[in-house]
């Protein structure tokens, strides 16, 4: 675990692997030290943002006592988290008619039907969020399951409609609102994944399980 | 009956701002709020009300509004002319605008964003605990348009602790404090040194998300050339360096994660000053150690 400086109010913690990251973020969210304003996960990092430089000093002291976040947070092992999250699988009814579906399937050396079948048979989990409010980066929930790395568009589209189901890198995602974007669009859903005025604004929170269901 | 504010002309851009919505980075929502929080805070303190009371953030002035009833208000931030029905009024102190009168803000002499605080605050839809507007993220109320009317909150009796603030501490060439990291090691030593020795210039590529600076290109260290950084969390003040080597300082409406390495981070208080840079304005950086080292 490495603690990297990030200004006078935050630190970035680099951890060994995804399990350690999830364990550390969950630990900090369930029992936040005084003055912690925000805990944000990246692919291999956890950001801890505090209200003041004094709070930050104390948080860093606490973090330094954690050698292995998994040992420090045995009560919230990723397995336990997965069991929690699995109780609430978000089903996403999807029409697979995206403008990039055919060309992407060809690029991957398979049929469009084959790619759709793989996308719908897979169980996904929100790894972390970012890019836009309510945008979740979904990875296969079984890390052993093969899923291709998909290149982003060389020139991003100026406007991707809300509800677009897309692929990029090793991820899949759902555009929560209309925005410019460079992910490959394979389908669309009517499901609302983001409403800033709702009691629960985001559906795709880290740890949430997701399945895509093909709609004719 | 509560008062109203009607927009006659919003100028280049006017938004409703408070001090933002911390705590939602995990769902991709940055804190947002006033780009220069210190100035909104000051305007509210001069009215004797809570720091986070919602007010208006103008970009390069040009705002004209009319109040339904006599309203106490205060303009702070980028220093500009203030007029009530054409007559000069004070900047940086509480002023009483008669009912039906027009309040106009001129183009600031320096700085980018002036703030109008209004006794009782402005009403706008609350999203994730805040009325702050982030236009690029479609959060909060969209930028104001001519004809928009906003309701005012109930004003407390006027009893400020602070009566006047000239707000004039505007250095011609501001220096912002930075903490090096988290990804200093991705860049060569000369580039890291240039960050604090060079004079940087704000480009026209600036908004509430960030400001791109012009200066000596920041080069990658040999070991990191062409390397991709897995997406990692960003903060207000992060100095991201895209492959072209021209740094971008992230501001209030920054993306919560990003894929460009961050060479240094502007200290929290000094991001308010960076948010006041206009295209062509110079800025220098001075490095300090992180508070925990």
Tab-separated table of C-alpha atoms in Angstrom:
chain	number	residue	atom	x	y	z
A	1	UNK	CA	0.000	0.000	0.000
A	2	UNK	CA	1.427	3.365	-1.059
A	3	UNK	CA	0.173	6.751	0.138
A	4	UNK	CA	0.597	9.414	-2.560
A	5	UNK	CA	0.246	13.157	-1.925
A	6	UNK	CA	-2.799	14.802	-3.528
A	7	UNK	CA	-2.789	18.430	-2.412
A	8	UNK	CA	-3.352	19.629	1.156
A	9	UNK	CA	-6.734	17.978	1.744
A	10	UNK	CA	-6.488	14.509	0.187
A	11	UNK	CA	-4.317	11.455	-0.361
A	12	UNK	CA	-4.401	8.793	-3.038
A	13	UNK	CA	-3.851	5.280	-1.747
A	14	UNK	CA	-2.416	2.802	-4.225
A	15	UNK	CA	-3.267	-0.779	-3.316
A	16	UNK	CA	-2.079	-4.181	-4.509
A	17	UNK	CA	-5.228	-5.379	-6.233
A	18	UNK	CA	-8.947	-4.879	-6.694
A	19	UNK	CA	-9.929	-6.858	-3.587
A	20	UNK	CA	-7.685	-4.700	-1.428
A	21	UNK	CA	-9.120	-1.564	-3.015
A	22	UNK	CA	-12.722	-2.610	-2.394
A	23	UNK	CA	-11.922	-3.636	1.188
A	24	UNK	CA	-10.190	-0.333	1.969
A	25	UNK	CA	-12.894	1.838	0.383
A	26	UNK	CA	-15.622	-0.091	2.177
A	27	UNK	CA	-13.796	0.165	5.496
A	28	UNK	CA	-13.429	3.945	5.084
A	29	UNK	CA	-17.078	4.375	4.086
A	30	UNK	CA	-18.553	2.202	6.839
A	31	UNK	CA	-16.480	3.747	9.600
A	32	UNK	CA	-15.146	7.060	8.291
A	33	UNK	CA	-12.448	8.737	10.404
A	34	UNK	CA	-13.352	12.287	11.550
A	35	UNK	CA	-13.231	14.898	8.789
A	36	UNK	CA	-13.474	12.499	5.833
A	37	UNK	CA	-15.639	14.172	3.165
A	38	UNK	CA	-15.374	11.695	0.339
A	39	UNK	CA	-13.989	8.272	-0.561
A	40	UNK	CA	-13.587	7.714	-4.306
A	41	UNK	CA	-12.291	4.596	-6.051
A	42	UNK	CA	-10.277	4.406	-9.243
A	43	UNK	CA	-9.144	1.293	-11.075
A	44	UNK	CA	-6.290	0.622	-8.634
A	45	UNK	CA	-6.538	3.479	-6.137
A	46	UNK	CA	-8.687	4.965	-3.371
A	47	UNK	CA	-8.885	8.731	-2.854
A	48	UNK	CA	-9.616	9.994	0.655
A	49	UNK	CA	-10.622	13.652	0.791
A	50	UNK	CA	-10.848	15.490	4.106
A	51	UNK	CA	-12.183	18.804	5.434
A	52	UNK	CA	-8.837	20.192	6.608
A	53	UNK	CA	-5.083	19.635	6.647
A	54	UNK	CA	-5.312	18.605	10.335
A	55	UNK	CA	-7.919	15.956	9.551
A	56	UNK	CA	-5.713	14.742	6.717
A	57	UNK	CA	-2.735	14.260	9.065
A	58	UNK	CA	-4.825	12.041	11.342
A	59	UNK	CA	-6.256	10.059	8.428
A	60	UNK	CA	-2.738	9.402	7.108
A	61	UNK	CA	-1.663	8.217	10.593
A	62	UNK	CA	-4.597	5.778	10.550
A	63	UNK	CA	-3.812	4.581	7.018
A	64	UNK	CA	-0.163	3.942	7.913
A	65	UNK	CA	-1.275	1.464	10.563
A	66	UNK	CA	-2.985	-0.627	7.893
A	67	UNK	CA	-0.431	-2.959	6.290
A	68	UNK	CA	-2.894	-5.095	4.455
A	69	UNK	CA	-6.353	-3.600	4.012
A	70	UNK	CA	-7.840	-7.080	3.741
A	71	UNK	CA	-6.513	-8.036	7.177
A	72	UNK	CA	-7.645	-4.723	8.654
A	73	UNK	CA	-11.135	-5.137	7.290
A	74	UNK	CA	-11.805	-8.844	7.702
A	75	UNK	CA	-15.429	-8.110	8.499
A	76	UNK	CA	-15.978	-6.643	5.060
A	77	UNK	CA	-14.198	-9.079	2.793
A	78	UNK	CA	-15.059	-8.751	-0.887
A	79	UNK	CA	-16.862	-12.090	-0.662
A	80	UNK	CA	-19.189	-10.672	1.977
A	81	UNK	CA	-19.706	-7.569	-0.126
A	82	UNK	CA	-20.480	-9.623	-3.188
A	83	UNK	CA	-23.077	-11.559	-1.216
A	84	UNK	CA	-24.659	-8.226	-0.172
A	85	UNK	CA	-24.676	-6.853	-3.656
A	86	UNK	CA	-25.910	-10.057	-5.252
A	87	UNK	CA	-29.154	-9.728	-3.319
A	88	UNK	CA	-30.083	-6.831	-5.574
A	89	UNK	CA	-29.290	-7.553	-9.189
A	90	UNK	CA	-30.240	-4.683	-11.486
A	91	UNK	CA	-31.865	-6.035	-14.645
A	92	UNK	CA	-31.332	-3.846	-17.704
A	93	UNK	CA	-33.807	-4.504	-20.549
A	94	UNK	CA	-31.744	-3.776	-23.653
A	95	UNK	CA	-32.503	-3.445	-27.357
A	96	UNK	CA	-29.343	-4.471	-29.190
A	97	UNK	CA	-29.433	-2.194	-32.211
A	98	UNK	CA	-26.446	0.078	-31.519
A	99	UNK	CA	-24.654	1.707	-34.455
A	100	UNK	CA	-21.339	0.013	-33.573
A	101	UNK	CA	-22.676	-3.522	-32.928
A	102	UNK	CA	-22.024	-5.006	-36.382
A	103	UNK	CA	-18.581	-3.453	-36.919
A	104	UNK	CA	-17.472	-4.299	-33.393
A	105	UNK	CA	-18.602	-7.927	-33.674
A	106	UNK	CA	-16.694	-8.182	-36.952
A	107	UNK	CA	-13.611	-6.633	-35.329
A	108	UNK	CA	-13.843	-9.256	-32.574
A	109	UNK	CA	-14.276	-12.033	-35.135
A	110	UNK	CA	-17.759	-13.099	-34.105
A	111	UNK	CA	-21.384	-12.575	-35.134
A	112	UNK	CA	-23.519	-9.770	-33.698
A	113	UNK	CA	-25.782	-12.462	-32.199
A	114	UNK	CA	-22.769	-14.089	-30.592
A	115	UNK	CA	-21.604	-10.852	-28.992
A	116	UNK	CA	-25.135	-10.107	-27.708
A	117	UNK	CA	-25.382	-13.642	-26.307
A	118	UNK	CA	-22.128	-13.161	-24.410
A	119	UNK	CA	-23.155	-9.719	-23.137
A	120	UNK	CA	-26.458	-11.046	-21.799
A	121	UNK	CA	-25.096	-14.290	-20.341
A	122	UNK	CA	-22.476	-12.481	-18.286
A	123	UNK	CA	-23.010	-11.247	-14.743
A	124	UNK	CA	-21.585	-7.720	-14.334
A	125	UNK	CA	-20.625	-5.668	-11.301
A	126	UNK	CA	-20.062	-1.906	-10.943
A	127	UNK	CA	-16.336	-1.591	-10.341
A	128	UNK	CA	-16.239	2.177	-9.820
A	129	UNK	CA	-17.983	5.302	-11.092
A	130	UNK	CA	-16.846	8.426	-12.868
A	131	UNK	CA	-16.824	10.231	-16.211
A	132	UNK	CA	-20.405	11.457	-15.654
A	133	UNK	CA	-22.709	11.550	-12.612
A	134	UNK	CA	-24.195	8.053	-12.347
A	135	UNK	CA	-21.861	6.428	-14.895
A	136	UNK	CA	-20.647	3.049	-13.619
A	137	UNK	CA	-17.716	1.095	-15.044
A	138	UNK	CA	-19.055	-2.497	-15.185
A	139	UNK	CA	-16.675	-5.445	-15.207
A	140	UNK	CA	-17.484	-9.166	-15.412
A	141	UNK	CA	-18.266	-10.163	-11.810
A	142	UNK	CA	-16.248	-13.351	-12.309
A	143	UNK	CA	-12.733	-12.064	-13.044
A	144	UNK	CA	-11.899	-15.404	-14.661
A	145	UNK	CA	-14.535	-14.930	-17.335
A	146	UNK	CA	-12.960	-13.816	-20.625
A	147	UNK	CA	-14.150	-10.512	-22.049
A	148	UNK	CA	-12.433	-8.668	-24.889
A	149	UNK	CA	-10.662	-5.329	-24.623
A	150	UNK	CA	-12.582	-2.988	-26.906
A	151	UNK	CA	-10.859	0.074	-28.413
A	152	UNK	CA	-12.515	3.470	-27.957
A	153	UNK	CA	-13.551	5.415	-31.055
A	154	UNK	CA	-10.658	7.441	-32.476
A	155	UNK	CA	-12.992	10.451	-32.658
A	156	UNK	CA	-15.634	10.563	-29.916
A	157	UNK	CA	-19.250	11.208	-30.901
A	158	UNK	CA	-20.483	14.716	-30.114
A	159	UNK	CA	-23.662	13.361	-28.574
A	160	UNK	CA	-24.439	9.903	-27.247
A	161	UNK	CA	-28.105	9.547	-26.178
A	162	UNK	CA	-29.009	8.733	-22.568
A	163	UNK	CA	-29.597	4.989	-22.097
A	164	UNK	CA	-26.984	3.919	-24.655
A	165	UNK	CA	-25.392	0.585	-23.739
A	166	UNK	CA	-21.736	0.693	-24.653
A	167	UNK	CA	-18.368	-1.073	-24.513
A	168	UNK	CA	-14.792	0.214	-24.097
A	169	UNK	CA	-11.606	-1.166	-22.600
A	170	UNK	CA	-12.681	-4.250	-20.670
A	171	UNK	CA	-15.838	-2.480	-19.483
A	172	UNK	CA	-19.472	-2.101	-20.332
A	173	UNK	CA	-21.513	0.934	-19.314
A	174	UNK	CA	-24.828	2.736	-19.670
A	175	UNK	CA	-24.842	6.457	-20.514
A	176	UNK	CA	-26.838	8.010	-17.626
A	177	UNK	CA	-27.483	11.214	-19.583
A	178	UNK	CA	-26.760	12.504	-23.079
A	179	UNK	CA	-23.127	13.470	-23.465
A	180	UNK	CA	-20.189	13.352	-25.842
A	181	UNK	CA	-18.575	9.904	-25.734
A	182	UNK	CA	-16.076	7.561	-27.328
A	183	UNK	CA	-17.429	4.166	-26.243
A	184	UNK	CA	-18.774	1.689	-28.829
A	185	UNK	CA	-22.578	1.682	-28.800
A	186	UNK	CA	-24.150	-1.778	-28.987
A	187	UNK	CA	-27.689	-1.108	-27.713
A	188	UNK	CA	-30.046	1.020	-25.646
A	189	UNK	CA	-32.277	0.792	-22.611
A	190	UNK	CA	-35.263	2.791	-21.316
A	191	UNK	CA	-34.190	2.136	-17.742
A	192	UNK	CA	-33.398	5.354	-15.862
A	193	UNK	CA	-30.018	4.906	-14.192
A	194	UNK	CA	-29.617	8.521	-13.030
A	195	UNK	CA	-32.036	11.104	-11.586
A	196	UNK	CA	-30.385	13.925	-9.690
A	197	UNK	CA	-33.610	14.811	-7.848
A	198	UNK	CA	-34.477	11.247	-6.727
A	199	UNK	CA	-33.888	9.998	-3.182
A	200	UNK	CA	-31.473	7.461	-4.660
A	201	UNK	CA	-30.001	9.358	-7.639
A	202	UNK	CA	-27.667	6.646	-8.998
A	203	UNK	CA	-28.561	3.006	-9.692
A	204	UNK	CA	-25.025	2.018	-10.678
A	205	UNK	CA	-23.175	2.369	-7.384
A	206	UNK	CA	-19.886	0.524	-6.801
A	207	UNK	CA	-20.560	-3.146	-5.960
A	208	UNK	CA	-23.994	-3.260	-7.640
A	209	UNK	CA	-24.629	-6.408	-9.696
A	210	UNK	CA	-26.075	-5.985	-13.168
A	211	UNK	CA	-27.489	-8.247	-15.872
A	212	UNK	CA	-28.518	-7.209	-19.372
A	213	UNK	CA	-31.701	-8.793	-20.740
A	214	UNK	CA	-32.377	-8.722	-24.480
A	215	UNK	CA	-35.633	-7.080	-25.471
A	216	UNK	CA	-36.984	-7.906	-28.901
B	1	UNK	CA	-44.452	37.610	1.013
B	2	UNK	CA	-40.958	36.637	-0.074
B	3	UNK	CA	-39.039	38.602	-2.676
B	4	UNK	CA	-38.106	37.776	-6.238
B	5	UNK	CA	-35.185	38.350	-8.571
B	6	UNK	CA	-35.876	38.575	-12.315
B	7	UNK	CA	-33.074	38.270	-14.844
B	8	UNK	CA	-33.054	41.036	-17.476
B	9	UNK	CA	-29.718	39.955	-18.996
B	10	UNK	CA	-27.561	37.094	-17.661
B	11	UNK	CA	-24.373	38.358	-19.388
B	12	UNK	CA	-22.030	35.687	-20.837
B	13	UNK	CA	-22.999	33.121	-18.159
B	14	UNK	CA	-24.696	33.318	-14.770
B	15	UNK	CA	-25.414	30.321	-12.555
B	16	UNK	CA	-26.865	29.688	-9.089
B	17	UNK	CA	-24.128	28.524	-6.715
B	18	UNK	CA	-23.659	27.553	-3.099
B	19	UNK	CA	-20.649	25.730	-1.651
B	20	UNK	CA	-21.464	22.507	-3.491
B	21	UNK	CA	-22.307	18.891	-2.705
B	22	UNK	CA	-19.364	17.024	-1.138
B	23	UNK	CA	-19.482	13.280	-0.564
B	24	UNK	CA	-20.771	11.966	-3.894
B	25	UNK	CA	-17.511	11.279	-5.716
B	26	UNK	CA	-18.291	7.547	-5.612
B	27	UNK	CA	-21.214	8.083	-8.017
B	28	UNK	CA	-19.279	10.410	-10.305
B	29	UNK	CA	-20.496	13.714	-8.850
B	30	UNK	CA	-17.855	16.379	-8.088
B	31	UNK	CA	-18.399	18.841	-5.223
B	32	UNK	CA	-18.990	21.761	-7.585
B	33	UNK	CA	-20.382	24.976	-6.100
B	34	UNK	CA	-18.887	28.438	-6.536
B	35	UNK	CA	-15.705	28.256	-8.626
B	36	UNK	CA	-14.246	30.897	-6.262
B	37	UNK	CA	-15.733	29.827	-2.943
B	38	UNK	CA	-13.879	32.484	-0.957
B	39	UNK	CA	-15.673	35.256	-2.860
B	40	UNK	CA	-19.173	33.795	-2.426
B	41	UNK	CA	-18.410	33.275	1.269
B	42	UNK	CA	-17.228	36.867	1.602
B	43	UNK	CA	-20.316	38.271	-0.147
B	44	UNK	CA	-22.546	36.281	2.219
B	45	UNK	CA	-20.578	37.348	5.299
B	46	UNK	CA	-20.934	40.978	4.282
B	47	UNK	CA	-24.691	40.383	4.427
B	48	UNK	CA	-24.327	38.668	7.809
B	49	UNK	CA	-25.642	35.337	6.567
B	50	UNK	CA	-24.396	31.737	6.331
B	51	UNK	CA	-21.375	31.124	4.049
B	52	UNK	CA	-23.197	28.602	1.876
B	53	UNK	CA	-26.297	30.744	1.184
B	54	UNK	CA	-27.065	30.395	-2.552
B	55	UNK	CA	-26.106	33.375	-4.723
B	56	UNK	CA	-25.247	34.042	-8.352
B	57	UNK	CA	-21.915	33.453	-10.071
B	58	UNK	CA	-21.353	35.654	-13.119
B	59	UNK	CA	-18.685	35.123	-15.754
B	60	UNK	CA	-17.195	38.403	-17.033
B	61	UNK	CA	-20.055	40.388	-15.467
B	62	UNK	CA	-22.794	41.754	-17.693
B	63	UNK	CA	-25.567	40.615	-15.331
B	64	UNK	CA	-28.685	42.786	-15.009
B	65	UNK	CA	-31.481	41.846	-12.592
B	66	UNK	CA	-34.595	43.444	-11.113
B	67	UNK	CA	-35.908	42.811	-7.605
B	68	UNK	CA	-39.611	42.539	-6.792
B	69	UNK	CA	-39.155	44.290	-3.448
B	70	UNK	CA	-36.398	46.228	-1.693
B	71	UNK	CA	-33.529	43.734	-1.232
B	72	UNK	CA	-30.180	43.935	0.479
B	73	UNK	CA	-27.387	42.386	-1.570
B	74	UNK	CA	-23.630	42.394	-2.034
B	75	UNK	CA	-21.228	41.944	-4.958
B	76	UNK	CA	-17.774	40.426	-4.369
B	77	UNK	CA	-15.146	38.457	-6.293
B	78	UNK	CA	-13.763	39.902	-9.529
B	79	UNK	CA	-13.979	43.680	-8.952
B	80	UNK	CA	-16.565	45.303	-11.204
B	81	UNK	CA	-18.758	48.354	-11.510
B	82	UNK	CA	-22.086	48.051	-9.667
B	83	UNK	CA	-25.033	50.230	-10.672
B	84	UNK	CA	-28.555	50.645	-9.311
B	85	UNK	CA	-30.823	52.183	-11.984
B	86	UNK	CA	-27.672	53.562	-13.582
B	87	UNK	CA	-26.256	55.185	-10.425
B	88	UNK	CA	-22.904	53.930	-9.095
B	89	UNK	CA	-23.211	51.660	-6.045
B	90	UNK	CA	-20.599	50.032	-3.808
B	91	UNK	CA	-18.676	46.867	-4.628
B	92	UNK	CA	-17.644	44.724	-1.667
B	93	UNK	CA	-20.261	45.961	0.810
B	94	UNK	CA	-23.947	45.523	1.508
B	95	UNK	CA	-26.190	47.670	-0.678
B	96	UNK	CA	-29.955	48.123	-0.563
B	97	UNK	CA	-31.645	47.831	-3.959
B	98	UNK	CA	-35.141	49.393	-4.022
B	99	UNK	CA	-38.094	47.292	-5.213
B	100	UNK	CA	-38.451	47.492	-9.008
B	101	UNK	CA	-34.925	48.887	-9.435
B	102	UNK	CA	-32.372	47.369	-11.780
B	103	UNK	CA	-29.039	46.138	-10.438
B	104	UNK	CA	-26.286	45.899	-13.078
B	105	UNK	CA	-22.781	44.414	-12.859
B	106	UNK	CA	-20.130	45.711	-15.260
B	107	UNK	CA	-17.306	43.715	-16.833
B	108	UNK	CA	-14.649	43.106	-14.149
B	109	UNK	CA	-11.418	45.085	-14.422
B	110	UNK	CA	-9.511	41.931	-13.505
B	111	UNK	CA	-10.569	38.416	-12.629
B	112	UNK	CA	-13.288	36.329	-14.254
B	113	UNK	CA	-16.117	35.700	-11.803
B	114	UNK	CA	-18.080	38.143	-9.665
B	115	UNK	CA	-20.626	36.956	-7.088
B	116	UNK	CA	-23.975	38.453	-6.182
B	117	UNK	CA	-25.177	37.445	-2.730
B	118	UNK	CA	-28.769	38.253	-1.829
B	119	UNK	CA	-30.228	38.566	1.673
B	120	UNK	CA	-32.154	35.352	2.335
B	121	UNK	CA	-30.527	33.559	-0.592
B	122	UNK	CA	-32.013	32.309	-3.863
B	123	UNK	CA	-34.326	29.326	-4.307
B	124	UNK	CA	-33.453	26.637	-6.824
B	125	UNK	CA	-34.108	22.873	-7.051
B	126	UNK	CA	-32.002	20.871	-4.589
B	127	UNK	CA	-30.043	17.944	-6.047
B	128	UNK	CA	-27.904	15.808	-3.720
B	129	UNK	CA	-28.212	18.387	-0.964
B	130	UNK	CA	-27.180	21.453	-2.968
B	131	UNK	CA	-28.554	23.982	-5.461
B	132	UNK	CA	-25.144	24.378	-7.151
B	133	UNK	CA	-25.279	24.381	-10.940
B	134	UNK	CA	-22.801	22.318	-12.969
B	135	UNK	CA	-23.865	23.069	-16.562
B	136	UNK	CA	-21.519	20.560	-18.209
B	137	UNK	CA	-22.861	17.758	-15.987
B	138	UNK	CA	-26.524	18.835	-16.224
B	139	UNK	CA	-26.603	19.159	-12.432
B	140	UNK	CA	-28.781	21.724	-10.680
B	141	UNK	CA	-30.579	24.584	-12.409
B	142	UNK	CA	-29.247	25.337	-15.924
B	143	UNK	CA	-27.551	28.726	-16.507
B	144	UNK	CA	-29.993	31.614	-16.114
B	145	UNK	CA	-31.750	33.177	-19.102
B	146	UNK	CA	-33.385	36.542	-19.613
B	147	UNK	CA	-36.872	36.471	-18.101
B	148	UNK	CA	-36.117	33.838	-15.446
B	149	UNK	CA	-37.535	34.674	-12.024
B	150	UNK	CA	-36.141	33.191	-8.821
B	151	UNK	CA	-37.777	33.339	-5.393
B	152	UNK	CA	-35.737	34.699	-2.514
B	153	UNK	CA	-35.534	33.079	0.895
B	154	UNK	CA	-36.566	34.766	4.118
B	155	UNK	CA	-33.879	37.316	5.079
B	156	UNK	CA	-32.716	37.450	8.681
B	157	UNK	CA	-32.376	40.872	10.336
B	158	UNK	CA	-29.294	42.648	8.946
B	159	UNK	CA	-26.532	42.309	11.539
B	160	UNK	CA	-23.198	41.625	9.811
B	161	UNK	CA	-19.936	40.989	11.658
B	162	UNK	CA	-18.083	42.467	8.724
B	163	UNK	CA	-19.232	45.714	7.118
B	164	UNK	CA	-16.818	46.325	4.286
B	165	UNK	CA	-14.164	44.452	2.365
B	166	UNK	CA	-12.379	46.101	-0.535
B	167	UNK	CA	-11.585	42.656	-1.989
B	168	UNK	CA	-8.678	44.355	-3.721
B	169	UNK	CA	-5.913	41.884	-2.911
B	170	UNK	CA	-5.627	41.009	-6.591
B	171	UNK	CA	-2.038	40.342	-7.508
B	172	UNK	CA	-1.223	41.118	-11.114
B	173	UNK	CA	0.679	37.850	-11.309
B	174	UNK	CA	-0.785	35.463	-8.744
B	175	UNK	CA	1.221	32.617	-7.256
B	176	UNK	CA	-0.703	29.461	-6.397
B	177	UNK	CA	0.621	26.980	-3.844
B	178	UNK	CA	0.930	23.377	-5.020
B	179	UNK	CA	1.800	20.024	-3.484
B	180	UNK	CA	3.791	17.805	-5.844
B	181	UNK	CA	2.282	14.411	-6.657
B	182	UNK	CA	0.587	11.991	-6.897
B	183	UNK	CA	2.329	11.226	-10.245
B	184	UNK	CA	5.449	13.430	-10.210
B	185	UNK	CA	7.552	10.362	-11.038
B	186	UNK	CA	5.850	10.090	-14.441
B	187	UNK	CA	7.576	13.309	-15.584
B	188	UNK	CA	11.195	14.220	-16.206
B	189	UNK	CA	13.066	16.287	-13.616
B	190	UNK	CA	13.395	19.373	-15.795
B	191	UNK	CA	9.643	19.467	-16.388
B	192	UNK	CA	8.939	19.162	-12.672
B	193	UNK	CA	11.359	22.002	-12.015
B	194	UNK	CA	9.768	24.113	-14.786
B	195	UNK	CA	6.384	23.768	-13.111
B	196	UNK	CA	7.574	26.064	-10.312
B	197	UNK	CA	10.078	28.199	-12.259
B	198	UNK	CA	8.101	28.990	-15.417
B	199	UNK	CA	5.497	31.687	-15.872
B	200	UNK	CA	2.290	30.006	-17.049
B	201	UNK	CA	-0.467	31.656	-19.012
B	202	UNK	CA	-4.180	30.817	-18.899
B	203	UNK	CA	-5.483	29.916	-22.366
B	204	UNK	CA	-8.965	30.475	-23.738
B	205	UNK	CA	-9.751	26.817	-22.978
B	206	UNK	CA	-11.273	27.509	-19.590
B	207	UNK	CA	-14.623	26.905	-17.948
B	208	UNK	CA	-15.934	25.570	-14.632
B	209	UNK	CA	-14.320	22.182	-15.365
B	210	UNK	CA	-10.777	23.471	-15.629
B	211	UNK	CA	-8.273	25.843	-17.186
B	212	UNK	CA	-5.612	24.844	-19.702
B	213	UNK	CA	-2.273	26.578	-19.239
B	214	UNK	CA	0.315	27.524	-21.813
B	215	UNK	CA	4.021	27.202	-21.021
B	216	UNK	CA	7.019	24.932	-21.585
B	217	UNK	CA	5.641	21.460	-22.502
B	218	UNK	CA	5.800	19.017	-19.591
B	219	UNK	CA	7.563	15.866	-20.753
B	220	UNK	CA	7.214	12.302	-19.513
B	221	UNK	CA	10.158	10.549	-17.869
B	222	UNK	CA	11.685	7.972	-20.229
B	223	UNK	CA	10.324	5.061	-18.191
B	224	UNK	CA	6.747	6.366	-18.557
B	225	UNK	CA	6.714	7.370	-22.224
B	226	UNK	CA	3.562	6.085	-23.934
B	227	UNK	CA	2.339	4.490	-20.712
B	228	UNK	CA	-1.382	4.543	-19.885
B	229	UNK	CA	-2.555	5.392	-16.379
B	230	UNK	CA	-5.495	3.320	-15.132
B	231	UNK	CA	-8.342	5.799	-14.408
B	232	UNK	CA	-7.868	7.308	-10.960
B	233	UNK	CA	-9.719	9.821	-8.773
B	234	UNK	CA	-9.179	13.557	-9.294
B	235	UNK	CA	-9.731	16.532	-6.994
B	236	UNK	CA	-10.352	20.242	-7.481
B	237	UNK	CA	-6.874	21.621	-8.120
B	238	UNK	CA	-5.394	18.505	-9.775
B	239	UNK	CA	-2.912	19.530	-12.493
B	240	UNK	CA	-3.463	16.922	-15.212
B	241	UNK	CA	-0.954	16.565	-17.995
B	242	UNK	CA	-2.332	15.199	-21.297
B	243	UNK	CA	0.094	13.759	-23.880
B	244	UNK	CA	0.640	17.201	-25.507
B	245	UNK	CA	2.320	18.381	-22.264
B	246	UNK	CA	0.076	21.424	-21.708
B	247	UNK	CA	-1.284	21.150	-18.146
B	248	UNK	CA	-4.931	21.565	-17.157
B	249	UNK	CA	-5.857	22.681	-13.631
B	250	UNK	CA	-9.160	21.070	-12.692
B	251	UNK	CA	-11.781	23.300	-11.054
B	252	UNK	CA	-15.210	22.961	-9.410
B	253	UNK	CA	-16.960	20.723	-11.989
B	254	UNK	CA	-14.009	18.387	-12.639
B	255	UNK	CA	-14.544	14.753	-13.637
B	256	UNK	CA	-14.238	12.577	-10.522
B	257	UNK	CA	-11.856	10.179	-12.274
B	258	UNK	CA	-9.427	10.684	-15.118
B	259	UNK	CA	-6.772	8.907	-17.121
B	260	UNK	CA	-4.072	11.591	-17.406
B	261	UNK	CA	-1.335	11.623	-14.754
B	262	UNK	CA	-1.438	14.466	-12.214
B	263	UNK	CA	1.953	16.108	-11.671
B	264	UNK	CA	0.842	18.261	-8.711
B	265	UNK	CA	-2.272	19.550	-6.959
B	266	UNK	CA	-3.083	23.192	-6.187
B	267	UNK	CA	-3.877	23.631	-2.484
B	268	UNK	CA	-7.576	23.827	-1.747
B	269	UNK	CA	-7.711	27.556	-0.889
B	270	UNK	CA	-5.647	28.591	-3.906
B	271	UNK	CA	-7.948	26.876	-6.423
B	272	UNK	CA	-10.245	29.871	-5.793
B	273	UNK	CA	-7.554	32.162	-7.218
B	274	UNK	CA	-6.923	29.888	-10.206
B	275	UNK	CA	-10.669	29.998	-10.949
B	276	UNK	CA	-10.330	33.784	-11.408
B	277	UNK	CA	-7.762	33.546	-14.238
B	278	UNK	CA	-8.841	35.077	-17.536
B	279	UNK	CA	-7.433	34.021	-20.910
B	280	UNK	CA	-3.949	35.543	-21.152
B	281	UNK	CA	-3.524	35.987	-17.368
B	282	UNK	CA	-0.192	34.786	-15.963
B	283	UNK	CA	0.138	32.447	-12.965
B	284	UNK	CA	3.094	30.970	-11.102
B	285	UNK	CA	3.296	27.942	-8.830
B	286	UNK	CA	5.158	27.490	-5.546
B	287	UNK	CA	5.591	23.988	-4.097
B	288	UNK	CA	5.024	23.105	-0.440
B	289	UNK	CA	5.234	19.657	1.191
B	290	UNK	CA	1.994	17.824	1.979
B	291	UNK	CA	0.755	18.642	5.518
B	292	UNK	CA	1.398	15.078	6.681
B	293	UNK	CA	5.078	14.924	5.749
